CSV table of C-alpha atoms and ligand atoms in Angstrom, one decimal:
chain,number,residue,atom,x,y,z
A,1,MET,CA,13.1,18.4,-20.9
A,2,MET,CA,13.6,15.0,-19.2
A,3,GLU,CA,15.2,15.4,-15.7
A,4,ARG,CA,18.7,14.0,-15.6
A,5,ARG,CA,18.7,12.8,-12.0
A,6,PRO,CA,19.4,9.1,-12.0
A,7,LEU,CA,16.8,6.7,-10.5
A,8,ARG,CA,18.2,4.8,-7.6
A,9,ILE,CA,17.1,1.2,-8.0
A,10,VAL,CA,17.3,-1.7,-5.7
A,11,GLU,CA,15.9,-4.5,-7.9
A,12,LEU,CA,14.8,-5.1,-11.5
A,13,PHE,CA,13.1,-8.3,-12.5
A,14,GLN,CA,10.2,-9.7,-14.5
A,15,SER,CA,7.6,-11.9,-12.8
A,16,LEU,CA,3.8,-12.4,-12.5
A,17,GLN,CA,1.9,-9.9,-10.3
A,18,GLY,CA,1.0,-12.0,-7.2
A,19,GLU,CA,-1.5,-9.8,-5.4
A,20,GLY,CA,-4.8,-7.7,-6.0
A,21,ALA,CA,-6.8,-7.1,-9.2
A,22,ASN,CA,-3.8,-7.6,-11.5
A,23,SER,CA,-2.8,-11.0,-10.2
A,24,GLY,CA,-1.3,-13.2,-12.9
A,25,ARG,CA,-0.3,-10.2,-15.2
A,26,LEU,CA,3.2,-10.2,-16.5
A,27,MET,CA,5.0,-7.2,-15.0
A,28,ILE,CA,8.5,-5.7,-14.9
A,29,PHE,CA,9.0,-4.9,-11.2
A,30,ILE,CA,11.2,-1.9,-10.6
A,31,ARG,CA,12.0,-1.4,-6.9
A,32,LEU,CA,13.1,2.1,-6.2
A,33,ALA,CA,15.3,2.8,-3.2
A,34,GLY,CA,14.3,4.7,-0.1
A,35,CYS,CA,11.2,4.9,2.1
A,36,ASN,CA,9.5,7.5,4.3
A,37,LEU,CA,8.5,4.8,6.9
A,38,ASN,CA,10.4,2.5,9.1
A,39,CYS,CA,7.7,-0.3,9.8
A,40,ALA,CA,8.7,-3.0,12.3
A,41,PHE,CA,7.4,-5.8,10.0
A,42,CYS,CA,9.2,-4.5,6.9
A,43,ASP,CA,10.9,-7.4,4.9
A,44,THR,CA,12.1,-5.2,2.1
A,45,SER,CA,15.7,-4.1,1.7
A,46,PHE,CA,14.8,-0.8,0.1
A,47,ASP,CA,18.3,0.9,0.9
A,48,ARG,CA,20.5,-1.4,-1.0
A,49,VAL,CA,20.9,0.6,-4.2
A,50,GLU,CA,22.2,-1.7,-7.0
A,51,MET,CA,21.7,0.6,-10.1
A,52,GLU,CA,21.6,4.3,-10.6
A,53,TRP,CA,20.3,4.9,-14.1
A,54,SER,CA,18.8,7.7,-16.0
A,55,PRO,CA,15.2,6.9,-17.4
A,56,GLU,CA,16.9,6.3,-20.9
A,57,GLN,CA,19.3,3.8,-19.4
A,58,LEU,CA,16.6,2.0,-17.6
A,59,LEU,CA,14.5,1.8,-20.7
A,60,GLU,CA,17.3,0.4,-22.7
A,61,GLU,CA,17.9,-2.3,-20.1
A,62,ILE,CA,14.2,-3.2,-19.8
A,63,VAL,CA,14.0,-3.6,-23.6
A,64,ARG,CA,17.1,-5.7,-23.7
A,65,ARG,CA,16.1,-7.9,-20.8
A,66,TYR,CA,12.4,-8.2,-21.2
A,67,PRO,CA,11.6,-7.7,-24.9
A,68,THR,CA,7.9,-9.0,-24.7
A,69,CYS,CA,6.6,-7.2,-21.6
A,70,LYS,CA,5.0,-3.8,-21.8
A,71,ASN,CA,3.8,-3.6,-18.2
A,72,ILE,CA,5.8,-1.8,-15.4
A,73,LEU,CA,5.1,-2.0,-11.7
A,74,TRP,CA,6.9,0.8,-9.8
A,75,THR,CA,7.5,-0.4,-6.2
A,76,GLY,CA,9.8,0.2,-3.3
A,77,GLY,CA,10.5,1.2,-0.5
A,78,GLU,CA,8.2,4.1,-1.4
A,79,PRO,CA,8.4,4.8,-5.1
A,80,THR,CA,6.7,8.1,-4.9
A,81,LEU,CA,9.9,9.6,-3.4
A,82,GLN,CA,11.6,9.3,-6.6
A,83,LEU,CA,9.0,8.9,-9.4
A,84,SER,CA,8.1,12.1,-11.2
A,85,GLU,CA,5.5,12.9,-13.8
A,86,GLU,CA,8.2,13.3,-16.4
A,87,VAL,CA,9.5,9.7,-15.8
A,88,VAL,CA,6.0,8.3,-16.0
A,89,SER,CA,5.3,10.3,-19.2
A,90,PHE,CA,8.6,9.1,-20.7
A,91,PHE,CA,7.7,5.4,-20.2
A,92,THR,CA,4.1,6.0,-21.4
A,93,SER,CA,5.5,7.5,-24.6
A,94,ALA,CA,7.6,4.3,-24.9
A,95,GLY,CA,4.5,2.3,-24.9
A,96,TYR,CA,4.4,1.0,-21.3
A,97,TRP,CA,1.3,0.4,-19.1
A,98,GLN,CA,2.4,1.5,-15.6
A,99,ALA,CA,1.3,0.5,-12.1
A,100,LEU,CA,2.4,1.9,-8.8
A,101,GLU,CA,2.4,0.5,-5.2
A,102,SER,CA,2.5,3.1,-2.6
A,103,ASN,CA,1.8,3.6,1.1
A,104,GLY,CA,-0.1,6.7,0.1
A,105,LEU,CA,1.7,9.2,2.3
A,106,VAL,CA,2.9,11.2,-0.8
A,107,PRO,CA,0.6,11.7,-3.8
A,108,ALA,CA,1.5,9.7,-6.8
A,109,PRO,CA,2.5,11.4,-10.0
A,110,ARG,CA,-0.1,11.9,-12.6
A,111,GLY,CA,-0.3,9.6,-15.7
A,112,LEU,CA,0.0,6.2,-14.1
A,113,ASP,CA,-2.5,3.5,-15.3
A,114,TYR,CA,-3.1,1.8,-12.0
A,115,ILE,CA,-2.4,2.8,-8.4
A,116,THR,CA,-2.4,0.4,-5.4
A,117,LEU,CA,-2.4,2.1,-2.0
A,118,SER,CA,-1.4,-0.1,0.9
A,119,PRO,CA,-1.3,2.3,3.8
A,120,LYS,CA,0.9,1.1,6.7
A,121,VAL,CA,0.1,3.8,9.1
A,122,LYS,CA,-2.0,6.9,9.4
A,123,TRP,CA,-4.5,5.4,6.7
A,124,GLU,CA,-6.8,8.3,7.9
A,125,ASN,CA,-4.4,10.9,6.3
A,126,VAL,CA,-4.2,9.2,2.8
A,127,ALA,CA,-7.5,10.3,1.4
A,128,GLU,CA,-6.2,13.9,1.6
A,129,ASN,CA,-3.6,13.1,-1.0
A,130,TYR,CA,-6.2,11.5,-3.4
A,131,ARG,CA,-9.1,13.8,-2.9
A,132,ASP,CA,-9.9,14.2,-6.7
A,133,ARG,CA,-8.7,10.6,-7.9
A,134,VAL,CA,-10.1,7.2,-8.0
A,135,VAL,CA,-7.3,4.7,-7.4
A,136,GLY,CA,-7.2,1.0,-8.6
A,137,GLU,CA,-7.2,-0.6,-5.2
A,138,LEU,CA,-6.7,-0.2,-1.5
A,139,ARG,CA,-4.9,-3.2,0.0
A,140,PHE,CA,-4.6,-3.8,3.8
A,141,PRO,CA,-2.3,-6.4,5.4
A,142,ILE,CA,-4.4,-7.9,8.1
A,143,ALA,CA,-3.6,-10.1,11.2
A,144,VAL,CA,-6.0,-11.4,13.8
A,145,GLY,CA,-7.2,-8.6,15.9
A,146,ASP,CA,-6.5,-5.8,13.5
A,147,THR,CA,-9.4,-3.3,13.1
A,148,LEU,CA,-11.0,-2.7,9.7
A,149,PRO,CA,-10.3,0.7,8.2
A,150,ILE,CA,-13.4,2.8,7.5
A,151,ILE,CA,-14.0,2.8,3.8
A,152,GLU,CA,-15.7,6.1,3.8
A,153,LYS,CA,-12.5,7.7,5.1
A,154,LEU,CA,-10.3,6.1,2.4
A,155,PRO,CA,-9.6,7.3,-1.1
A,156,LYS,CA,-12.1,6.1,-3.6
A,157,ALA,CA,-11.0,2.9,-5.2
A,158,LEU,CA,-12.2,0.3,-7.7
A,159,HIS,CA,-11.3,-2.5,-5.2
A,160,TYR,CA,-10.9,-2.8,-1.5
A,161,TYR,CA,-8.7,-5.8,-0.5
A,162,LEU,CA,-7.7,-7.4,2.8
A,163,SER,CA,-4.4,-9.3,2.5
A,164,PRO,CA,-4.0,-11.8,5.4
A,165,ILE,CA,-0.4,-11.6,6.7
A,166,PHE,CA,1.7,-14.6,6.0
A,167,ASP,CA,4.4,-16.0,8.3
A,168,GLY,CA,7.3,-15.7,5.9
A,169,GLU,CA,6.2,-17.8,2.9
A,170,GLN,CA,3.7,-19.8,5.0
A,171,VAL,CA,-0.2,-19.2,5.1
A,172,VAL,CA,-1.5,-18.3,8.4
A,173,ALA,CA,-4.9,-19.9,8.5
A,174,GLU,CA,-6.2,-17.8,11.5
A,175,ASN,CA,-5.4,-14.6,9.6
A,176,ILE,CA,-7.3,-16.0,6.6
A,177,ARG,CA,-10.3,-16.9,8.8
A,178,TYR,CA,-10.2,-13.5,10.5
A,179,CYS,CA,-10.2,-11.6,7.1
A,180,GLN,CA,-13.3,-13.7,6.1
A,181,GLN,CA,-15.0,-12.8,9.2
A,182,LEU,CA,-14.4,-9.0,8.5
A,183,ILE,CA,-15.5,-9.4,4.9
A,184,GLU,CA,-18.7,-11.1,6.1
A,185,LYS,CA,-19.4,-8.0,8.2
A,186,ASP,CA,-18.6,-5.6,5.3
A,187,PRO,CA,-18.7,-7.2,1.9
A,188,ARG,CA,-17.3,-4.3,0.2
A,189,TRP,CA,-14.0,-5.7,1.1
A,190,SER,CA,-12.7,-8.9,-0.5
A,191,LEU,CA,-9.7,-11.2,0.0
A,192,SER,CA,-6.3,-10.8,-1.7
A,193,LEU,CA,-3.8,-13.5,-1.2
A,194,GLN,CA,-0.1,-13.2,-1.7
A,195,MET,CA,-0.3,-15.7,-4.5
A,196,HIS,CA,3.4,-15.5,-5.4
A,197,LYS,CA,4.3,-16.9,-2.0
A,198,LEU,CA,1.9,-19.8,-2.5
A,199,ILE,CA,3.2,-20.8,-5.9
A,200,GLY,CA,6.8,-20.0,-5.2
A,201,ILE,CA,7.6,-17.1,-7.5
A,202,ARG,CA,9.1,-13.7,-6.8
B,1,SF4,S1,6.2,1.4,3.9
B,1,SF4,FE1,6.7,-0.7,3.1
B,1,SF4,S2,8.9,-0.5,2.3
B,1,SF4,FE2,8.5,1.2,3.7
B,1,SF4,S3,9.2,0.5,5.7
B,1,SF4,FE3,7.0,0.1,5.7
B,1,SF4,S4,6.8,-2.1,4.9
B,1,SF4,FE4,8.9,-1.3,4.5
């Protein structure tokens, strides 16, 4: 039976995915409230709950607002704190492809179509939560001087991305050059730019 606990949602909007392997794909972004970290550089208001909806209410709203899109991106905050296997299965049954963006400290529910892990701290501990799984991508925000995580100690992934940190919406050329140097040292990594900032979309 579907759980009745409402999902606490900060934001619901449709846009093009701006980062990683799914860049350019039309997505319904569902930002769930709450996080298990408190990063100094965090720019997301993940505690401002705007909607408390059951999965059925959320589905109804999505169909009404975005009738053509069948791709969902669960994000946060940290979406694994709320997202359950039942909720994922409910949206799969309704015909949705579902991706998740997580810091990796809590294992993601089964049944998702694509997982992006972006560990902010303790990346050495994330592999433990994904021992028997291959995720879509690992993505690390990088600024000049940051050390490159050791791929062998990360969960297995289809893509390993370095994402140069922007200054607000502005490109920081030094961070891009630094990422390029890291990639030249270990070409298993590649560059992911926050395209949405460059082209001025959400
Ligand atoms: S994990 Fe993400 S949402 Fe949570 S505090 Fe860190 S940057 Fe913010």
